[in-house]
Short mmCIF file of C-alpha atoms and ligand atoms in Angstrom, two decimals:
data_model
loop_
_atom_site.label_atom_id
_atom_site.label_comp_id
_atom_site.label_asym_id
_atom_site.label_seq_id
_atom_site.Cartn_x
_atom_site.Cartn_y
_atom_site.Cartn_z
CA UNK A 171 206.88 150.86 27.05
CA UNK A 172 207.27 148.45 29.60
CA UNK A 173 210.83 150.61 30.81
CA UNK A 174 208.16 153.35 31.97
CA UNK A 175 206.62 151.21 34.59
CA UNK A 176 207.99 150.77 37.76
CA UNK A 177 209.78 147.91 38.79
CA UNK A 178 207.18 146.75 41.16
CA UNK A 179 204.29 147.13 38.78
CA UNK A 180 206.99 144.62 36.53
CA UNK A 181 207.32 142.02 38.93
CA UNK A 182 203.47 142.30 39.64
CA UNK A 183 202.15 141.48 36.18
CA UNK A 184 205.20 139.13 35.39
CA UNK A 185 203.85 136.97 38.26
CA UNK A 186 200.50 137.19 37.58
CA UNK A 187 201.45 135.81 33.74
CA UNK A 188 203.62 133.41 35.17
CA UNK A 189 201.38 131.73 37.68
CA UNK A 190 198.23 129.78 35.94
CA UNK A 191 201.02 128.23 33.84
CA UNK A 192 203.48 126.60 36.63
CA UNK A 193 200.39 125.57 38.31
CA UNK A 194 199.25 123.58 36.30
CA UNK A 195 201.62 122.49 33.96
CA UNK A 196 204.82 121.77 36.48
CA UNK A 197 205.88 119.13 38.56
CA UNK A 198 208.95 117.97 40.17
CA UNK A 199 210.10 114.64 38.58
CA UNK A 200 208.54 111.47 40.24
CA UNK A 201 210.61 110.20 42.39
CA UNK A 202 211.64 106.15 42.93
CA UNK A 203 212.86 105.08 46.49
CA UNK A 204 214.21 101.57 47.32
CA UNK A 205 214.17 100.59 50.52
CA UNK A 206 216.85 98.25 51.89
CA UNK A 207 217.14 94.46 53.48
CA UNK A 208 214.44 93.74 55.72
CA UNK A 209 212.85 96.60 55.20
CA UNK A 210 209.00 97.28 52.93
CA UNK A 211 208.06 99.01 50.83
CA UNK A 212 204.51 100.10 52.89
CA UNK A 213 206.53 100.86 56.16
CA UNK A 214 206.21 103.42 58.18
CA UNK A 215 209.90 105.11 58.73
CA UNK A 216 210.04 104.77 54.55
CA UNK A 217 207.12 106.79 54.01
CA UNK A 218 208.41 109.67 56.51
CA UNK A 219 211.09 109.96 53.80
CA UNK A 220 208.47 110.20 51.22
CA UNK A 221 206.23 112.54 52.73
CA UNK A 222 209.40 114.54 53.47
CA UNK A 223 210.35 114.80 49.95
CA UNK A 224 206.66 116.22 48.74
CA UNK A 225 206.93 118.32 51.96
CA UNK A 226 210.04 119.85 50.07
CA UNK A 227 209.53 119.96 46.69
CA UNK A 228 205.68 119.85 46.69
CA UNK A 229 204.18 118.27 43.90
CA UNK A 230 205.94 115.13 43.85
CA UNK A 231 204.90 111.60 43.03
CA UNK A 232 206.61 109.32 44.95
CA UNK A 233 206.53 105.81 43.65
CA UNK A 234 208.26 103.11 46.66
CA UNK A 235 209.76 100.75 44.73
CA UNK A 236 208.29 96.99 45.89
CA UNK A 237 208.47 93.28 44.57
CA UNK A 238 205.31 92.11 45.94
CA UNK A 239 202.16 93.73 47.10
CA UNK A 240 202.42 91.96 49.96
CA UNK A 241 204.83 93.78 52.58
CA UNK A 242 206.19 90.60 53.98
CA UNK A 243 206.69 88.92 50.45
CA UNK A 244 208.37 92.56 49.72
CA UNK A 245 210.23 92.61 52.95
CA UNK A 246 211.49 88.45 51.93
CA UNK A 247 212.53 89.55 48.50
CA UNK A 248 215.25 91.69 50.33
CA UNK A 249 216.73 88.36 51.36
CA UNK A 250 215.69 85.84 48.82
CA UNK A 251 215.84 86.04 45.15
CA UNK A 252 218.24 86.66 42.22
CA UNK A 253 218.76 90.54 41.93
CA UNK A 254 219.01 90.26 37.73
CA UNK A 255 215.83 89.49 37.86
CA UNK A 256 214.42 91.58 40.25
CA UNK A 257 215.86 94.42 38.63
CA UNK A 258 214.28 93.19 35.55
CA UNK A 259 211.10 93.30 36.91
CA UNK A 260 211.39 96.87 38.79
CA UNK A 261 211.74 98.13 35.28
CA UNK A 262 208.75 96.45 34.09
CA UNK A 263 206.71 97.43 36.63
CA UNK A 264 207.68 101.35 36.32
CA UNK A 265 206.93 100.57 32.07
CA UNK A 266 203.96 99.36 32.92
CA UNK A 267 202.37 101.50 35.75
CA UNK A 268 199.52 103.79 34.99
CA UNK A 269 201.38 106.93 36.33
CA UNK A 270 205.15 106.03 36.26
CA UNK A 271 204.79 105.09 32.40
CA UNK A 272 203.81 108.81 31.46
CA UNK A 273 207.12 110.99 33.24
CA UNK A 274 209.51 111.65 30.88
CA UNK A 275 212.26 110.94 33.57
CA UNK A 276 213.05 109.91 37.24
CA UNK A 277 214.60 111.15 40.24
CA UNK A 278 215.87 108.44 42.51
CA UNK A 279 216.65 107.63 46.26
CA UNK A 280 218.43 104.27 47.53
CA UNK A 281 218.68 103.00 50.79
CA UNK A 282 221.69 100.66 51.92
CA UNK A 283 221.26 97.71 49.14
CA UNK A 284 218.27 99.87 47.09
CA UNK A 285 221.04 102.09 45.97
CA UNK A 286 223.21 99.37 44.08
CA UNK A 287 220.02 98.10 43.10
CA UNK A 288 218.78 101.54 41.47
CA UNK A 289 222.03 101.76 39.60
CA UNK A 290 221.61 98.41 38.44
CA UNK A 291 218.27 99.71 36.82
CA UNK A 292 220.04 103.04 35.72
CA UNK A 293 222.84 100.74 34.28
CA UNK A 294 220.68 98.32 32.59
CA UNK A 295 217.14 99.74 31.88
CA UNK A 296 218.56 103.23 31.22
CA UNK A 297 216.89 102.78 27.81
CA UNK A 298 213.20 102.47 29.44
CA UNK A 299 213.58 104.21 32.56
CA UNK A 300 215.72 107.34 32.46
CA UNK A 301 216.73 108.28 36.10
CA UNK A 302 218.33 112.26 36.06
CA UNK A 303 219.62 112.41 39.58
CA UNK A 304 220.51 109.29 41.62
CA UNK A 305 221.07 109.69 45.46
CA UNK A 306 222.09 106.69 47.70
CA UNK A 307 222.48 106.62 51.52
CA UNK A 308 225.16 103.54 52.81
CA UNK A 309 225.33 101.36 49.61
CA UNK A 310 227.46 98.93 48.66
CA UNK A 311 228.65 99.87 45.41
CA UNK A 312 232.07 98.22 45.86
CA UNK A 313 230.28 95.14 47.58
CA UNK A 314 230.62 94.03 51.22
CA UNK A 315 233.42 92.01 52.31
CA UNK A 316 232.07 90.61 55.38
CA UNK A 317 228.37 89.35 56.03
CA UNK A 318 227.54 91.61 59.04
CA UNK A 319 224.58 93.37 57.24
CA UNK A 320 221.36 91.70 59.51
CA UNK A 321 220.31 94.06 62.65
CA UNK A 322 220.85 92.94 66.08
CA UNK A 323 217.53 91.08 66.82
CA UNK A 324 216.51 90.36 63.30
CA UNK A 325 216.72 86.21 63.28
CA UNK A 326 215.88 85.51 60.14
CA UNK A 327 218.05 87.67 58.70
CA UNK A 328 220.77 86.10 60.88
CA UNK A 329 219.78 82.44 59.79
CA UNK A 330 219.60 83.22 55.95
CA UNK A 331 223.77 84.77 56.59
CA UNK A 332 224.40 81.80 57.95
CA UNK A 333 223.60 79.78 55.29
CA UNK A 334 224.96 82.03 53.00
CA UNK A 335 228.53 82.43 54.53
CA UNK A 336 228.98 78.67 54.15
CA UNK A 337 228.55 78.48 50.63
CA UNK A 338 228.65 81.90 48.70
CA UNK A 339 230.01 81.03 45.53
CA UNK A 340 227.49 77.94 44.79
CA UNK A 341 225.14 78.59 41.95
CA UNK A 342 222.21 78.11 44.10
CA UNK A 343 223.37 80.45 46.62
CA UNK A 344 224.16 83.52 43.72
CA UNK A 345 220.96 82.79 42.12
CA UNK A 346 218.78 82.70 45.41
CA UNK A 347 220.35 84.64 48.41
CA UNK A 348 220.37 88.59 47.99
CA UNK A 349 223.34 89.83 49.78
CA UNK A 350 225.85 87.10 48.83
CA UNK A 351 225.35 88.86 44.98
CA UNK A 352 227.05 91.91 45.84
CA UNK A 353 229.57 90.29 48.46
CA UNK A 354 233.18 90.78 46.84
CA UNK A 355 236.12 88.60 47.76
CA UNK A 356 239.43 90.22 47.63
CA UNK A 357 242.67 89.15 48.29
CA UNK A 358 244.51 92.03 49.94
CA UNK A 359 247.91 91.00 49.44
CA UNK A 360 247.28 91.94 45.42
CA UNK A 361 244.12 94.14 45.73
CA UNK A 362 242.52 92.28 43.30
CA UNK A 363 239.13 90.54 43.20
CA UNK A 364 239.53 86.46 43.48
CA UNK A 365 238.74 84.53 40.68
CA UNK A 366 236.06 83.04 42.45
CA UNK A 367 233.98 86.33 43.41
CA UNK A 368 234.99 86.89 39.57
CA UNK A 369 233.63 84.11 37.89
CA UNK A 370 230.54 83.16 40.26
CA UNK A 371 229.44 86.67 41.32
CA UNK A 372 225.65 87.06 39.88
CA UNK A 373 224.70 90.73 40.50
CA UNK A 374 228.48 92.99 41.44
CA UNK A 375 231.11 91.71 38.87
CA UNK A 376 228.96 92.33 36.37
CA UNK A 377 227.25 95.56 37.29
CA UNK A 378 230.83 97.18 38.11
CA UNK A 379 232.36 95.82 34.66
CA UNK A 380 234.96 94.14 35.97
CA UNK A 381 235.41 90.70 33.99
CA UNK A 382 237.34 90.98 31.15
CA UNK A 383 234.14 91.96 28.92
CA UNK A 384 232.86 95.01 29.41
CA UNK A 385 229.12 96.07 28.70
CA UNK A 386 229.84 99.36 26.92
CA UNK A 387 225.98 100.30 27.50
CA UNK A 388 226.42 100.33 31.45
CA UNK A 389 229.08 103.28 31.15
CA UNK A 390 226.69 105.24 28.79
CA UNK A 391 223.38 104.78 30.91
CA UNK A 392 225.40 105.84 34.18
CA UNK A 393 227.31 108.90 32.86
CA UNK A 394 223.94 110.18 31.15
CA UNK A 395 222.82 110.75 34.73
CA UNK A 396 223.05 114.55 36.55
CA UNK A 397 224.11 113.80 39.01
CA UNK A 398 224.99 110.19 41.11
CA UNK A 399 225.73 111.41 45.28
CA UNK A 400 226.91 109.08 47.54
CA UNK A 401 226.20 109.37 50.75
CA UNK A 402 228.23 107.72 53.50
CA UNK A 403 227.17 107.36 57.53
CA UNK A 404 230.93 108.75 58.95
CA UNK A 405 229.96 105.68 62.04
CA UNK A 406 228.78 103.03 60.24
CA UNK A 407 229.36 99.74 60.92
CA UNK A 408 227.02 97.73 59.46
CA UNK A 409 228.70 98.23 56.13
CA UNK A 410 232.25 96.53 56.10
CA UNK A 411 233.55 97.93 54.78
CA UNK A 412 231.97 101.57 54.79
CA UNK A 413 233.86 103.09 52.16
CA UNK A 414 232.21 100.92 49.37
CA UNK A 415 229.36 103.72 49.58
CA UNK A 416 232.02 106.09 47.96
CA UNK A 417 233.16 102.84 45.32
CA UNK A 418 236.36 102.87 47.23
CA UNK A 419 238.57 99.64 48.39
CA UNK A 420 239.47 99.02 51.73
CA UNK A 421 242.24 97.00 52.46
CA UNK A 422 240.99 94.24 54.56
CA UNK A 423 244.59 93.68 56.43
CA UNK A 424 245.58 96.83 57.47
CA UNK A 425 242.28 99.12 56.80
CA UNK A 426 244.10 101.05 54.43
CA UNK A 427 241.60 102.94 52.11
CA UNK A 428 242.03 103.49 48.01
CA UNK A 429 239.53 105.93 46.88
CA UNK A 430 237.53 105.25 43.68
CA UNK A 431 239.74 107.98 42.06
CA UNK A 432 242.73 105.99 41.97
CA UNK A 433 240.97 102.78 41.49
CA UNK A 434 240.96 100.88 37.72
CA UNK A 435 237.45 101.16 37.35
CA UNK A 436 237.89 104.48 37.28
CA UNK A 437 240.89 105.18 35.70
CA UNK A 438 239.81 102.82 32.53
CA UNK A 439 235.93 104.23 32.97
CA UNK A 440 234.41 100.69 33.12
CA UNK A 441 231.14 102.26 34.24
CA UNK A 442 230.90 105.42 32.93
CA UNK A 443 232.33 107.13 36.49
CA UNK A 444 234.96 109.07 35.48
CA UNK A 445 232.46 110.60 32.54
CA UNK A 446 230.37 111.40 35.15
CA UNK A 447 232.80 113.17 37.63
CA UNK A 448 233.75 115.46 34.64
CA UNK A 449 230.86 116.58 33.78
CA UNK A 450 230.66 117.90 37.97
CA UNK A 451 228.03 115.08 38.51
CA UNK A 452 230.07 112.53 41.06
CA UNK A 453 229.65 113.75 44.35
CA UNK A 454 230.97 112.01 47.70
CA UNK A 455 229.19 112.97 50.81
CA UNK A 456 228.95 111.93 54.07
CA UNK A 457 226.61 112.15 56.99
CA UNK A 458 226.78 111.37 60.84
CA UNK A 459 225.46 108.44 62.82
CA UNK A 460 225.99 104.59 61.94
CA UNK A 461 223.93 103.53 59.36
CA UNK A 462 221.02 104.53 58.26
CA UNK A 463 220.88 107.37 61.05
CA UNK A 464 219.01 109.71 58.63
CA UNK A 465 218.42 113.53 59.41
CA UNK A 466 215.34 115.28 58.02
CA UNK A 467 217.53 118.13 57.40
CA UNK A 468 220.09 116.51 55.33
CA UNK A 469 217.15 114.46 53.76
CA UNK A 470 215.97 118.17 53.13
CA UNK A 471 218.68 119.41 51.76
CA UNK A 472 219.15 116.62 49.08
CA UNK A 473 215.90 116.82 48.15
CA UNK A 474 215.77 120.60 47.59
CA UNK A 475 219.24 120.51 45.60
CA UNK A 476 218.35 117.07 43.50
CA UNK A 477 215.02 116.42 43.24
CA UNK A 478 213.45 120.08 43.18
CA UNK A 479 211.56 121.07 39.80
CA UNK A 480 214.97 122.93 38.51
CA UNK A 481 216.10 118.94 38.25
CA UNK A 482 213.40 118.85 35.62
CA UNK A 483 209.53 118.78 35.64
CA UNK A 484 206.99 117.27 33.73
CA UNK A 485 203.02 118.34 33.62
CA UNK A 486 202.09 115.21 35.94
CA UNK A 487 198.84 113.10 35.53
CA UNK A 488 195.53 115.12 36.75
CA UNK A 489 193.92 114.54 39.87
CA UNK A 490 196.93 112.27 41.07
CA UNK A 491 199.28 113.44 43.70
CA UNK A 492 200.02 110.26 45.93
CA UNK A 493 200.68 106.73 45.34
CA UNK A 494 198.03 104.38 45.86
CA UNK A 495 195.28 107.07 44.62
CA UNK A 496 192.94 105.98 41.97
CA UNK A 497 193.36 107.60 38.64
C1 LIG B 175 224.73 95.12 28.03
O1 LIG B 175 223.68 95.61 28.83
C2 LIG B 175 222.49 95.90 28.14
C3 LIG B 175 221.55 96.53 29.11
O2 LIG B 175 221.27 95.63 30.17
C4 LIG B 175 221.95 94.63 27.51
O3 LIG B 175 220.80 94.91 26.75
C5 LIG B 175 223.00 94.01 26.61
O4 LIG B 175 222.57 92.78 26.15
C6 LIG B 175 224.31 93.83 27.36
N1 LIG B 175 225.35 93.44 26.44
C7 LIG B 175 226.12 92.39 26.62
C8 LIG B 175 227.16 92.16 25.60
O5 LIG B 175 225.98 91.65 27.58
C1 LIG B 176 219.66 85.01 37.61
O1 LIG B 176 218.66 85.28 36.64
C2 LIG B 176 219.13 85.46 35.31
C3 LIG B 176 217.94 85.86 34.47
O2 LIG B 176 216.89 84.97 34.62
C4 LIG B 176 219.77 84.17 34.84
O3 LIG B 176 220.28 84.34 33.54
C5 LIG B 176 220.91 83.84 35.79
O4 LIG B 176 221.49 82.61 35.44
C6 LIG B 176 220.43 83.74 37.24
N1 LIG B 176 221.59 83.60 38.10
C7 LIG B 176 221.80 82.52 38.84
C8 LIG B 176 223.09 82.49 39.59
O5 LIG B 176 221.01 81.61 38.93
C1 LIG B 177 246.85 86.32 47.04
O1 LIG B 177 247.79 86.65 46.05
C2 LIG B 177 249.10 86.18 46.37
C3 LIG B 177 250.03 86.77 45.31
O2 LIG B 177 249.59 86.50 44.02
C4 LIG B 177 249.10 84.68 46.38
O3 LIG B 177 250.40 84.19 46.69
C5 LIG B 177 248.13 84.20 47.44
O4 LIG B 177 248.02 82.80 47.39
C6 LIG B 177 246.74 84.80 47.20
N1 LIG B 177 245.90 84.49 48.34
C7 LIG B 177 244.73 83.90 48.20
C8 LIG B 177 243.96 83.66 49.46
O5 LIG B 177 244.27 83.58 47.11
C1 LIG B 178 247.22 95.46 52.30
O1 LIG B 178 247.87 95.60 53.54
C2 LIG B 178 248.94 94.70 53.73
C3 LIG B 178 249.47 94.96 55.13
O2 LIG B 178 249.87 96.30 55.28
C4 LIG B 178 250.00 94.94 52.67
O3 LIG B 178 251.02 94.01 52.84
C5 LIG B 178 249.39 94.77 51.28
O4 LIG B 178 250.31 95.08 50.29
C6 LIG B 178 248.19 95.71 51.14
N1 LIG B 178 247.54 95.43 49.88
C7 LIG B 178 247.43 96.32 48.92
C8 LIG B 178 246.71 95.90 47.69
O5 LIG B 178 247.90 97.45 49.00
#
């Protein structure tokens, strides 16, 4: 019967079935953004990003991932703490939250050190928290191999690095000072990591599998993702080096570059990588500017391919669109 009616009439009363259902049953995954160092979770620039993202794919509950609920203690914990537990408690706080607790899955957005820090949680709450597409902007997913990570007038930054740099390897210093747990020490003559970085390194040796042990569960919970896009600012140099964004090693003598590709822990699959990048879900962008020189149109674009409904939906919680609102 239906073949007797003309298209349009088709298209009219398939839209008009359609409708009342995806209205009100249909949501874009929430999505979880962590900022970087220094940054808070309650600034300004951060929520531009988030209001751009339900500006895209409307619908959206953004979550901005924090450590305290007060934005300097949130900014501090950038600098100061030990990022096992940190992650730890990310993941409890996402169990535990009134909204967060109910979606059947996450979409996820890292800035600079938020992005190794999300794959941490991918990697080792993957059980509680199930992340579907993971995007990160200027991480440091193969570490940093030189402290040069604090901006230009930020002095507290600066005085923290320099008390780091003297002593990165000390227990204290790995259990207590953010960025020394994903700085890697290499010695460029072999490639290979020191036996220092490999034995003291709190957060990086471990969440890249590369001591001797591997934790089989890491590779599963990252190759279940989507899709994992790395996103790399083509002028950065606040990252040294750069190319860690992409997981790649840079040889610290002559600048020479090995991308991840050819590297062991991809070759042997120590994380789950090479999984991944079969199934078409490792993707290696990059972006102009030096770091953290974000575009709303490339922001746009990655949230309309990643994080759109087609990335998976869930009927949301009632009356609740934004953060912050009262249930
Ligand atoms: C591997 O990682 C998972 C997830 O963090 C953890 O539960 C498990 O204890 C780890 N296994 C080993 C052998 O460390
Ligand atoms: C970091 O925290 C974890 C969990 O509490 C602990 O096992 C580990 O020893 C700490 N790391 C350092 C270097 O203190
Ligand atoms: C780097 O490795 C080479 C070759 O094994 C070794 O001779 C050299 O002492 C190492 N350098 C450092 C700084 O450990
Ligand atoms: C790093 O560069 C130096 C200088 O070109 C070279 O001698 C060394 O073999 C390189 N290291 C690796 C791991 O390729």
């Amino acid at each position: 019967m239906f073949r007797l009616l003309p298209l349009s009439t088709f298209v009219l009363l398939t839209q008009t079935l359609a409708s009342p259902l995806s209205h009100t049953s249909s949501k874009p995954l929430p999505l979880l953004i962590w900022h970087g160092l220094g940054d808070n979770y309650a600034a300004d620039g951060l929520h531009t990003v988030g209001d751009l993202a339900i500006k895209t794919n409307p619908g959206t509950y953004v979550h901005y991932i924090s450590l305290d609920d007060d934005p300097n203690g949130d900014s501090r914990a950038t600098f100061l703490g030990n990022v096992t537990e940190q992650i730890e408690q990310v993941c409890q706080t996402i169990n535990t939250h009134d909204i967060l607790s109910k979606a059947p899955a996450f979409n996820a957005l890292g800035f600079s050190q938020g992005g190794q820090f999300l794959r941490g949680l991918v990697q080792r709450c993957g059980d509680r928290v199930k992340v579907r597409n993971l995007v990160t902007f200027g991480s440091q997913h193969n570490g940093i191999a030189k402290y040069q990570i604090c901006k230009d007038d930020d002095w507290v930054c600066k005085a923290y690095v320099g008390l780091l740099k003297a002593n990165t390897w000390s227990a204290w210093v790995q259990g207590h000072l953010v960025p020394a747990q994903y700085f890697k020490a290499t010695n460029d003559s072999t490639g290979a990591p020191t036996d220092e970085y490999l034995e003291n390194s709190n957060f990086l040796a471990d969440i890249n599998n590369e001591r001797m042990l591997k934790n089989v569960t890491y590779a599963k919970h990252l190759a279940s993702l989507d899709n994992l896009v790395l996103y790399l600012f083509e002028d950065d140099t606040t990252v040294i080096p750069k190319e860690s964004g992409w997981f790649a090693y840079t040889n610290g003598t002559d600048g020479e570059v090995t991308p991840l590709r050819e590297r062991e822990i991809y070759k042997e699959d120590w994380i789950g990588l090479k999984k991944l990048d079969e199934k078409g879900g490792l993707h290696f962008e990059t972006t102009e500017g030096g770091h953290m020189a974000l575009s709303d149109e490339v922001l746009t674009d990655v949230f309309s391919k990643y994080f759109s409904e087609k990335s998976g939906s869930w009927g949301g919680v009632d009356g609740i669109e934004e953060e912050g609102m009262e249930l």
